[in-house]
Amino acid sequence: MKKSRIKLMSASLIGLAFTTPTFAAENINLEDVVVTASRLPQTREAAIADVSVIDAEEIQRAGQSTLVELLARQPGIEITSSGGAGTISSIFMRGTNSGHVVVLIDGLRVDSATLGSTAFENLPMGQIDRIEILRGPASSLYGQDAIGGVIQIFTKQGSGGVKFSVNLGYGSYNTKRADIGISGNVRDTRFALNASSLDTNSFSAINTKNKDYNDNDANRNLAFSGNVTHQIETGHEIGFQFLHSDGRVHFDNPYNFSNFDSRSDSKQYSFALFSKNQFTNYWLSKVRIGEGADESRTFDQYSLQGGDLFKTRQFQLNWQNDFKLPVGVLTLMYDGLLQKVKSNSTNYTVKERDNDGFVASYLLDYEAHSLQLGARHDSNSQFGSNNTSSLGYGYRIDPNWRVTASYGRAFKAPTFNDLYWPFTDYGFGYSYAGNPNLNPEKSRNVEASLRYQDINTSASITAFHNRIEDLISYNDLPAGMPININQATIKGVSLNANQHIGNFNFGGSVDIQSPRDDKTDKLLVRRANRHANANISYILGDWRFGAETIASSVRYNNASNTKSMDGYALLNATVDYKFTKDWSVQARANNILDKEYALALDFGGEAYNTPGANLFVNIRYQPE
C-alpha cells in the first residue's frame, strides 16, 4: 500500500460515507452480542470461535485490578509482570508468544512495531466499557500477529439521557484512583467523555537485598477517552473517537552502577473518523480511518539526555462491506496499515513499511447449522505476500447442546527490532544486529468444542492443536542475530463453566496444555502446563459477596528450562454494598494469604516482585 494510494482511497471512501436498589441476578446472557469473532454482530451463543466477553458489570466488580490482572482471570490466558503497576507486562493466550495476539482499542492497533507487543500496563481500567476475547488463529480476519487470538477493548460509549459518573478509591501502597465521565444522547447525537487517574507508591520491582534499587517503584497514569456519533438520517451515521493514556513508572535496573532512579514515560493514543451507511437493505458499508501510536522514553544511567525514545505510529484504513444474501452474509473488506518507527538512540535502516489486506468472509447461521469461511491476502512492503484462511462449522444438537470444529492459518510479522536493528558491538566479545531476510512466523491450528448453555448454566470443553513454524530465535553468541529456526507445537484442552443457583453464582476454568519447543521438547518460556481460576458470589439484598482463586503450575524463565518459577495459588475477595439506586461502595482484598510468588525473573535470575496481601476500597456513583 503506497502512501499515495492510502490518500486517494481515504478521500474517496470518506466522500462516499458522507453523500430496585438491589444487585441484579447474574444469569447467563444468551443474547450477549459479540463482533470480534466474525467482524459482524452475532450472539455469543451463535459464534463458532472460542470467544468470551468481559462486560461493564464484571469490570466494576474487579475493583482496583489492572487490565492485566483482569485478563488473568479469563480462560486460556497467562500473564507475566516485571514488578508492580505500570511495569512491563505480557499475556500468553493458549500458550502462544506474547506478540501472537492482536490487541485493538475500538478497532485500532496501538502496539509497538519495534517490540511487537502492546503496553497493557498503560491501558487504564477506568476507560474500558467492555472487552471481547477471541481465542485461536484470526489472521484471515485481522491480518498479521493473530496466531493466538484477538483482544478487542471497547471504551465507554454514550446512550440514554445525559448522566455523570464518578468513582474514587484508595488502598494499599498509597494507591489512589479517580474516574469521572459524562455521557448520553441528545437528539440524533450520542457522546461520551471520560477521564481517569491512578497514582501508587507501589513496591520494589525486583525482589532483592541490593540497597541501590530496593525501593518503591511508583507509577502514575492519566488517561482520557471520548467519542461522538451523529445520525445523519436513518441508516447513516458518522463519528469520531479518541483515547490518550500517559504514564510514568519507576523501575529497577541492576545494570546501573549507582542508585540512579530509572524510570520510563509511556504514551498510547488512538483517534479515528468513522461512518456507517446502510445504502440498501442488503448492503452495509463501514469505514474507519485513524491512527494508533505507542511511545516510550526511558531514563537511566546511560540514556541520552531527554531519554531514549522509541515511537510507533500506525495509520489504519478499514473499509468493510457486508452484503446480506438470501442465505448468510458475505463480507468484503480492505484493511490498510502503514507503520512508522522513530528513535533517537537507534538508527533503524528501514523506518516504515506498509501492508494491504484484502478479505472475503462468509457467515451462515441456518437452522441447526453454522458456517464461517474466511480468506485473506496480505501484500507487505517488507516480506511480500501472505495468504491465510479459516473454516469453521457448528451444529446445534438440541436447544442446549452444540458442537463446533474449525481450522485456521495465521502469521506473525517480524518486528522492526528483529529486522532492522543496526549492528551494535556491546563489548565483552558480544554484538547484535537485525536480519532483514526474516520470514513471518506461521501457524496452523485445528480445534473442536462441545458446549452446553441454558438460562442458568454454561459449560464448554475445547481441544486445540496449534503448530507454529519459522519461529524467530537467535543464533549462537557472540554474533547474535535473529533467524527463522524454531518450531513449536501447542496442544491442550480448555474447560469453562458457570452455574447460577438462586442467589449464588459459581464459575471457573481449567486449562491443560503442552506448549513445547519441537526441537528440545522443553516448555516455552514462562508458560505452564496447567492454570486455572474459580469464583463464587452471593447476593443478599443490597450486598454482594465474592471470592476468587487463581492458580498455575510451575513455569520456566529460560528456554533450557533450568530457571524455574514455582506454581502458586492466590485467594481474593470482594464485598459490594449498594446503599442507594445510584451509589455503591466496594472493598477488594487481594492475595489474602500473602503468598510469595513470581511471574518472571530478571536477567540475573532474581524474581520480579508481585503484590502481597493488599486492600482497596472505592465508592462509585453510577446512574442506572
XYZ file of C-alpha atoms in Angstrom:
624
model
C 0.000 0.000 0.000
C 1.806 3.085 -1.207
C 1.182 6.377 0.583
C -0.440 7.922 -2.469
C -2.847 5.000 -2.664
C -3.774 5.492 1.001
C -4.533 9.162 0.473
C -6.569 8.521 -2.678
C -8.632 5.733 -1.141
C -9.119 7.702 2.091
C -10.524 10.694 0.214
C -12.755 8.512 -1.947
C -14.158 6.483 0.920
C -14.822 9.444 3.185
C -16.549 11.218 0.344
C -18.738 8.146 -0.190
C -19.561 7.917 3.527
C -20.817 11.474 3.764
C -23.180 11.556 0.322
C -34.765 -1.636 42.726
C -31.595 -0.719 44.762
C -30.582 -4.426 44.798
C -27.940 -6.203 42.775
C -29.211 -7.890 39.628
C -29.121 -11.656 39.437
C -26.118 -12.908 37.457
C -27.983 -15.041 34.930
C -26.243 -16.260 31.793
C -26.900 -13.773 28.984
C -27.788 -15.838 25.935
C -28.226 -12.743 23.765
C -24.863 -11.118 24.519
C -23.722 -9.698 21.170
C -20.090 -10.004 20.022
C -18.416 -8.600 16.909
C -14.784 -9.722 17.218
C -15.388 -13.380 16.303
C -16.539 -12.582 12.728
C -16.393 -8.756 12.447
C -20.200 -8.967 12.328
C -22.656 -8.635 15.216
C -23.780 -12.070 16.408
C -24.874 -13.557 19.688
C -22.105 -15.130 21.707
C -24.150 -18.329 21.696
C -24.045 -18.422 17.863
C -20.296 -17.800 17.488
C -18.277 -20.762 16.218
C -14.998 -19.459 17.628
C -13.993 -19.706 21.278
C -14.955 -16.215 22.438
C -15.747 -14.631 25.798
C -16.899 -11.211 26.981
C -15.928 -9.107 29.990
C -18.826 -6.687 30.382
C -19.087 -3.408 32.305
C -20.517 -5.100 35.383
C -17.620 -7.544 35.634
C -15.119 -4.721 35.142
C -16.756 -2.812 38.006
C -16.648 -5.889 40.228
C -12.894 -6.171 39.537
C -12.308 -3.200 41.868
C -8.802 -1.784 41.621
C -7.439 -4.598 39.429
C -5.264 -3.641 36.477
C -6.179 -4.717 32.964
C -3.517 -7.432 33.108
C -4.945 -8.807 36.381
C -8.445 -8.768 34.913
C -7.317 -10.711 31.837
C -5.520 -13.254 34.056
C -8.916 -14.428 35.315
C -10.040 -15.408 31.810
C -9.790 -18.900 30.269
C -6.717 -19.575 28.167
C -4.715 -16.560 29.378
C -1.498 -16.449 31.404
C 0.317 -13.259 32.425
C 3.783 -12.043 33.330
C 4.807 -8.819 35.030
C 8.140 -7.168 35.793
C 7.005 -5.605 39.065
C 4.041 -3.584 40.262
C 1.526 -1.377 38.475
C 2.836 0.200 35.266
C 5.817 -2.116 34.782
C 6.147 -4.116 31.551
C 3.534 -6.873 31.407
C 2.702 -9.550 28.861
C -0.025 -12.078 28.213
C 0.168 -15.533 26.653
C -3.015 -16.801 25.012
C -3.319 -20.576 24.674
C 0.421 -20.932 25.179
C 1.472 -18.748 22.220
C 4.035 -15.946 22.469
C 3.202 -12.528 23.895
C 3.420 -10.995 20.397
C 0.967 -13.519 18.943
C -2.151 -11.576 19.970
C -3.732 -8.677 18.112
C -4.944 -6.008 20.529
C -7.472 -3.455 19.290
C -8.901 -0.406 21.023
C -12.206 0.477 19.373
C -10.927 -1.252 16.226
C -7.428 0.323 16.141
C -3.969 -1.147 16.786
C -1.822 0.683 19.369
C 1.018 -1.835 19.754
C 4.740 -1.237 19.392
C 6.141 -2.262 15.991
C 9.662 -2.311 17.468
C 8.837 -4.708 20.307
C 5.853 -6.456 18.714
C 3.677 -6.232 21.836
C 1.048 -3.996 23.441
C 1.612 -1.972 26.618
C -1.290 -3.481 28.604
C 0.182 -1.940 31.748
C -0.556 1.576 30.463
C -4.193 0.980 29.440
C -6.381 2.191 32.330
C -9.417 0.269 33.550
C -11.371 3.497 34.018
C -11.693 3.968 30.251
C -12.953 0.465 29.445
C -16.596 -0.486 28.976
C -16.231 -3.956 27.506
C -13.629 -6.487 26.356
C -14.075 -9.288 23.816
C -11.555 -12.133 23.742
C -11.238 -14.327 20.640
C -9.042 -17.410 21.122
C -7.414 -19.164 18.212
C -5.946 -18.022 14.875
C -7.611 -14.972 13.349
C -5.247 -13.708 10.639
C -7.864 -14.413 7.957
C -9.866 -11.563 9.538
C -7.263 -9.379 11.263
C -4.003 -9.975 9.427
C -0.547 -10.132 10.959
C 0.121 -11.271 14.548
C -3.192 -13.066 15.240
C -1.690 -16.525 15.887
C -3.013 -16.836 19.444
C -6.115 -14.682 19.121
C -7.547 -11.177 19.367
C -8.379 -8.957 22.332
C -10.655 -6.045 21.469
C -11.182 -3.290 24.047
C -14.200 -1.010 23.754
C -14.108 2.323 25.560
C -17.172 3.759 27.264
C -19.991 4.890 24.977
C -22.988 7.163 25.391
C -26.679 6.189 25.401
C -29.913 7.317 27.027
C -30.206 10.620 28.849
C -27.222 12.730 29.801
C -25.629 11.419 33.013
C -22.466 11.761 35.086
C -20.463 9.008 36.770
C -17.753 9.209 39.425
C -15.501 6.643 41.070
C -12.982 7.349 43.864
C -10.738 4.760 45.512
C -7.868 4.337 47.951
C -5.862 1.334 49.051
C -2.590 -0.339 49.992
C 0.726 1.032 48.688
C -0.850 4.502 48.958
C -2.826 3.747 45.797
C -5.253 6.455 44.692
C -7.673 6.166 41.792
C -10.257 8.569 40.359
C -12.587 8.209 37.364
C -15.131 10.685 36.050
C -17.341 10.640 32.987
C -20.278 12.220 31.220
C -22.275 10.502 28.500
C -25.656 10.461 26.893
C -27.841 11.029 23.885
C -29.029 14.436 22.655
C -31.477 14.087 19.784
C -29.539 12.378 16.979
C -26.144 12.597 18.682
C -24.577 10.173 21.171
C -21.449 11.138 23.092
C -19.149 10.128 25.948
C -16.173 11.788 27.609
C -14.164 10.089 30.346
C -11.049 10.842 32.390
C -9.172 8.682 34.873
C -6.072 8.858 37.032
C -4.050 6.337 39.027
C -1.236 7.117 41.456
C 0.532 4.497 43.566
C 3.780 4.216 45.527
C 3.769 0.504 44.629
C 6.755 -1.603 45.767
C 10.249 -2.543 44.619
C 10.089 -4.046 41.132
C 12.793 -6.648 41.900
C 12.890 -8.852 44.979
C 16.436 -8.037 46.034
C 18.566 -7.026 49.016
C 20.653 -4.653 46.902
C 20.167 -1.291 48.610
C 20.766 0.609 45.353
C 17.441 -0.479 43.899
C 15.422 -1.974 46.741
C 12.994 0.937 46.896
C 9.380 1.594 45.968
C 8.886 1.965 42.206
C 5.957 4.335 41.879
C 3.505 4.548 38.997
C 1.100 7.202 37.845
C -1.266 7.327 34.891
C -3.591 9.947 33.445
C -5.960 9.000 30.625
C -8.783 10.475 28.564
C -11.162 8.976 26.039
C -14.170 10.177 24.142
C -16.448 9.574 21.207
C -19.322 11.237 19.428
C -21.700 9.679 16.897
C -24.262 11.602 14.880
C -27.090 10.042 12.915
C -27.493 11.993 9.677
C -30.605 10.079 8.766
C -31.944 6.583 9.311
C -29.213 4.089 8.455
C -26.435 6.661 8.104
C -24.163 7.869 10.909
C -20.722 9.389 11.300
C -18.470 9.729 14.312
C -15.138 10.464 15.946
C -13.281 8.564 18.682
C -10.069 9.092 20.658
C -8.043 7.684 23.530
C -4.938 9.084 25.194
C -3.056 7.419 28.054
C 0.039 8.968 29.646
C 2.010 7.075 32.297
C 5.260 7.159 34.257
C 6.730 4.186 36.078
C 9.947 3.815 38.046
C 11.802 0.535 37.722
C 14.890 -1.296 38.964
C 17.885 -1.522 36.636
C 20.640 -3.739 38.083
C 22.982 -2.654 35.272
C 23.177 0.843 36.701
C 26.362 1.060 38.767
C 24.750 3.553 41.141
C 21.411 4.268 42.729
C 20.169 6.141 39.640
C 16.361 6.453 39.736
C 15.442 4.685 36.477
C 12.048 5.497 35.018
C 10.029 5.230 31.837
C 7.422 7.576 30.381
C 4.839 5.892 28.145
C 2.086 7.121 25.884
C -0.553 5.259 23.935
C -3.087 7.083 21.835
C -5.575 6.460 19.079
C -8.073 8.541 17.125
C -10.314 7.865 14.167
C -13.143 9.103 11.987
C -15.755 6.522 11.096
C -19.013 6.167 9.241
C -21.714 3.519 8.980
C -24.004 3.589 5.958
C -26.916 1.292 5.149
C -27.026 2.061 1.439
C -29.631 -0.615 0.677
C -31.457 -3.313 2.605
C -28.701 -5.689 1.505
C -25.549 -3.541 1.685
C -23.991 -2.091 4.837
C -20.767 -0.093 4.452
C -18.474 0.739 7.385
C -15.385 2.950 7.065
C -12.800 3.770 9.735
C -9.687 5.867 9.147
C -7.374 6.654 12.027
C -4.060 6.302 13.787
C -2.767 4.390 16.784
C 0.556 5.083 18.478
C 2.876 3.738 21.152
C 5.665 5.868 22.610
C 8.183 5.183 25.351
C 11.002 7.341 26.696
C 13.408 5.621 29.106
C 15.668 7.382 31.562
C 18.541 5.510 33.172
C 22.215 5.990 33.897
C 23.265 5.514 30.265
C 20.336 7.047 28.373
C 20.588 10.114 26.201
C 19.751 13.485 27.645
C 15.986 13.675 27.435
C 15.690 9.875 27.489
C 15.888 7.091 24.900
C 12.852 7.426 22.625
C 11.059 4.648 20.723
C 7.832 5.548 18.940
C 5.486 3.632 16.656
C 2.769 5.293 14.579
C 0.254 3.160 12.676
C -2.004 4.745 10.082
C -5.025 2.485 9.538
C -7.775 2.431 6.943
C -10.560 -0.125 7.015
C -13.478 -0.350 4.587
C -15.868 -3.191 5.343
C -18.860 -4.067 3.168
C -21.456 -6.551 4.421
C -23.844 -7.990 1.858
C -26.943 -9.773 3.077
C -27.532 -12.753 0.785
C -30.641 -14.965 0.554
C -28.698 -17.283 2.869
C -25.947 -15.845 5.037
C -23.816 -12.692 4.916
C -20.847 -12.032 2.623
C -18.180 -9.580 3.816
C -15.656 -7.938 1.502
C -13.064 -5.746 3.191
C -9.956 -3.680 2.581
C -7.598 -3.379 5.575
C -4.679 -0.980 5.120
C -1.805 -0.472 7.570
C 1.184 1.881 7.378
C 3.721 1.512 10.228
C 6.403 4.096 11.026
C 9.030 3.916 13.763
C 11.193 6.635 15.271
C 14.076 6.530 17.731
C 16.737 8.981 18.901
C 19.045 6.217 20.137
C 18.715 3.537 17.429
C 19.198 4.254 13.742
C 16.926 1.728 12.030
C 17.996 1.075 8.443
C 14.298 0.960 7.459
C 11.801 3.111 9.337
C 8.454 2.291 7.739
C 6.526 -0.475 6.000
C 3.014 -0.786 4.614
C 0.533 -3.604 4.222
C -2.534 -4.049 2.013
C -5.027 -6.618 3.284
C -7.948 -7.918 1.221
C -10.567 -10.054 2.983
C -13.508 -12.163 1.862
C -15.574 -13.946 4.501
C -18.925 -15.661 4.698
C -21.118 -16.252 7.747
C -24.149 -18.540 7.838
C -26.480 -19.374 10.703
C -29.297 -21.516 9.320
C -31.492 -23.750 11.476
C -29.126 -26.119 13.335
C -26.109 -25.294 11.165
C -23.486 -22.546 11.397
C -20.700 -21.948 8.904
C -17.870 -19.423 8.802
C -15.405 -19.154 5.906
C -12.580 -16.671 5.571
C -9.732 -15.882 3.197
C -7.259 -13.020 3.269
C -4.406 -11.834 1.065
C -1.764 -9.544 2.598
C 0.778 -7.691 0.483
C 3.588 -6.276 2.630
C 6.394 -3.980 1.503
C 8.884 -5.883 3.689
C 8.112 -9.604 3.392
C 5.947 -9.785 0.264
C 2.648 -11.651 0.017
C 0.989 -13.903 2.560
C -2.299 -15.828 2.322
C -4.350 -17.059 5.263
C -7.675 -18.854 5.512
C -10.131 -20.282 8.012
C -13.043 -22.710 8.107
C -15.478 -23.211 10.980
C -18.614 -25.304 11.371
C -21.135 -25.603 14.193
C -24.078 -27.940 14.688
C -26.833 -27.497 17.279
C -27.740 -30.937 18.584
C -30.714 -29.560 20.538
C -31.647 -26.185 22.072
C -28.895 -26.564 24.704
C -26.097 -28.663 23.184
C -23.806 -27.595 20.339
C -20.613 -28.905 18.731
C -18.123 -26.867 16.699
C -14.920 -27.506 14.773
C -12.550 -25.151 12.975
C -9.263 -24.873 11.129
C -7.224 -21.727 10.653
C -3.882 -20.433 9.382
C -2.205 -17.356 10.833
C 1.080 -15.452 10.758
C 3.195 -13.073 12.820
C 5.194 -10.300 11.132
C 8.805 -9.812 12.324
C 9.311 -6.669 14.415
C 11.465 -3.730 13.368
C 13.938 -4.758 16.084
C 14.166 -8.241 14.547
C 14.588 -6.886 11.034
C 16.427 -3.608 11.157
C 18.273 -3.191 14.464
C 21.677 -1.741 13.453
C 24.876 -3.664 14.146
C 25.852 -2.929 17.739
C 29.036 -4.005 19.496
C 28.225 -4.284 23.203
C 31.781 -5.177 24.202
C 32.923 -8.326 26.010
C 33.009 -10.043 22.589
C 29.242 -9.718 22.055
C 27.458 -7.993 19.174
C 23.937 -7.989 17.767
C 22.223 -6.978 14.514
C 18.791 -7.371 12.923
C 18.115 -9.691 9.994
C 16.153 -8.139 7.077
C 15.749 -11.588 5.465
C 13.442 -12.943 8.164
C 10.163 -14.566 7.147
C 6.901 -14.237 9.083
C 6.163 -16.878 11.709
C 3.302 -19.120 10.530
C 0.823 -21.386 12.283
C -1.831 -23.998 11.541
C -4.466 -24.599 14.194
C -7.289 -27.116 14.475
C -9.797 -27.226 17.316
C -13.133 -28.696 18.348
C -15.551 -27.935 21.160
C -18.665 -29.216 22.893
C -20.881 -26.589 24.540
C -23.940 -26.521 26.776
C -25.980 -23.447 27.612
C -29.283 -22.517 29.219
C -30.536 -19.592 31.284
C -28.648 -20.701 34.422
C -25.780 -22.821 33.113
C -22.989 -22.563 30.588
C -20.211 -25.095 30.068
C -17.718 -25.899 27.336
C -14.751 -28.084 26.575
C -12.395 -27.103 23.757
C -9.467 -29.124 22.432
C -6.866 -27.452 20.216
C -3.654 -28.268 18.353
C -1.526 -25.378 17.086
C 1.724 -25.918 15.149
C 3.911 -22.842 14.669
C 6.767 -22.807 12.135
C 9.587 -20.378 11.371
C 9.605 -19.111 14.950
C 12.162 -16.346 15.303
C 15.060 -17.286 17.542
C 18.705 -16.227 17.868
C 21.855 -17.851 16.567
C 24.832 -18.593 18.775
C 26.705 -15.813 20.509
C 28.850 -13.799 20.298
C 27.443 -12.570 16.942
C 23.770 -12.531 17.831
C 21.216 -12.341 15.005
C 17.524 -13.366 14.794
C 16.819 -16.269 12.441
C 13.832 -18.440 11.463
C 14.771 -21.694 13.137
C 12.397 -22.854 15.839
C 9.185 -24.805 15.640
C 6.658 -25.243 18.415
C 3.569 -27.356 18.967
C 0.934 -26.235 21.427
C -1.861 -28.643 22.228
C -4.327 -28.629 25.045
C -7.811 -28.719 26.469
C -9.719 -25.815 27.984
C -12.741 -26.327 30.260
C -15.008 -23.457 31.241
C -18.236 -23.438 33.274
C -20.660 -21.087 35.019
C -23.652 -22.002 37.165
C -26.346 -19.787 38.674
C -28.348 -21.215 41.599
C -30.676 -18.857 43.427
C -28.553 -16.008 44.794
C -25.322 -17.935 44.221
C -23.137 -17.836 41.138
C -20.269 -20.278 40.555
C -17.716 -20.096 37.756
C -14.282 -21.195 36.713
C -11.991 -22.591 34.074
C -9.141 -25.090 33.785
C -6.514 -25.075 31.032
C -4.362 -28.145 30.492
C -1.804 -27.576 27.771
C 1.581 -28.595 26.408
C 3.326 -25.540 24.869
C 6.661 -27.029 23.786
C 9.637 -26.360 21.554
C 9.659 -29.173 18.964
C 13.448 -29.397 18.867
C 14.174 -29.582 22.599
C 10.780 -30.762 23.942
C 11.109 -28.053 26.602
C 8.246 -25.857 27.825
C 8.063 -22.465 26.158
C 9.337 -19.639 28.348
C 7.035 -18.552 31.225
C 4.189 -20.869 30.230
C 2.643 -23.542 32.437
C 1.189 -26.964 31.744
C -1.814 -26.140 33.913
C -3.531 -22.984 35.077
C -6.993 -22.428 36.470
C -9.336 -19.974 38.147
C -12.558 -20.269 40.131
C -15.030 -17.801 41.597
C -18.155 -17.734 43.730
C -20.512 -14.882 44.569
C -23.611 -14.457 46.704
C -26.196 -11.671 46.521
C -28.125 -10.698 49.653
C -30.361 -7.698 49.012
C -28.106 -4.666 48.688
C -24.977 -6.737 49.374
C -22.797 -8.806 47.082
C -20.040 -11.067 48.439
C -17.454 -12.677 46.190
C -14.316 -14.799 46.325
C -11.951 -15.995 43.616
C -8.806 -18.053 43.277
C -6.164 -18.184 40.538
C -3.605 -20.977 40.271
C -0.756 -22.020 37.997
C 1.737 -24.884 37.846
C 5.500 -24.463 37.534
C 6.931 -22.301 34.723
C 10.462 -21.681 33.448
C 12.125 -18.365 32.775
C 14.506 -19.675 30.092
C 14.299 -21.885 27.013
C 16.511 -24.606 28.534
C 14.081 -24.940 31.489
C 16.816 -24.564 34.118
C 15.437 -21.467 35.882
C 12.094 -22.432 37.353
C 9.293 -20.456 38.986
C 7.180 -22.408 41.457
C 3.481 -22.894 40.990
C 1.165 -20.701 43.022
C -2.439 -20.206 44.115
C -3.949 -16.850 45.118
C -7.141 -16.059 47.026
C -9.008 -12.765 46.551
C -12.325 -11.494 47.935
C -14.756 -8.625 47.314
C -17.672 -7.043 49.156
C -20.076 -4.599 47.472
C -22.839 -2.605 49.141
C -25.380 -0.626 47.121
C -26.777 1.931 49.569
C -28.949 3.807 47.039
C -30.064 3.173 43.484
C -27.017 5.002 42.078
C -24.402 4.862 44.866
C -22.310 1.874 45.906
C -19.169 1.118 47.898
C -16.765 -1.764 47.299
C -13.867 -3.336 49.171
C -11.453 -5.729 47.495
C -8.795 -7.843 49.224
C -6.104 -9.378 47.000
C -3.694 -12.199 47.827
C -5.370 -12.654 51.203
C -2.967 -15.416 52.253
C 0.023 -13.171 51.417
C 1.624 -15.740 49.118
C 5.073 -15.077 47.686
C 5.245 -15.979 44.011
C 6.975 -14.919 40.804
C 5.649 -14.306 37.307
C 9.068 -13.551 35.793
C 12.789 -13.365 36.632
C 15.230 -10.669 35.571
C 18.403 -11.396 33.585
C 20.331 -12.041 36.789
C 17.852 -14.649 37.974
C 16.242 -12.515 40.687
C 12.450 -12.566 40.841
C 10.325 -9.592 39.943
C 8.136 -8.731 42.911
C 4.386 -9.328 42.953
C 1.823 -7.739 45.306
C 1.500 -9.102 48.817
C -1.763 -9.020 50.775
C -3.455 -5.719 49.949
C -6.788 -3.924 50.268
C -8.554 -1.392 48.082
C -11.819 0.480 48.784
C -13.749 2.616 46.346
C -17.050 4.492 46.234
C -18.971 4.813 42.979
C -21.780 6.979 41.628
C -23.231 5.276 38.549
C -26.769 6.240 37.454
C -28.785 3.363 36.036
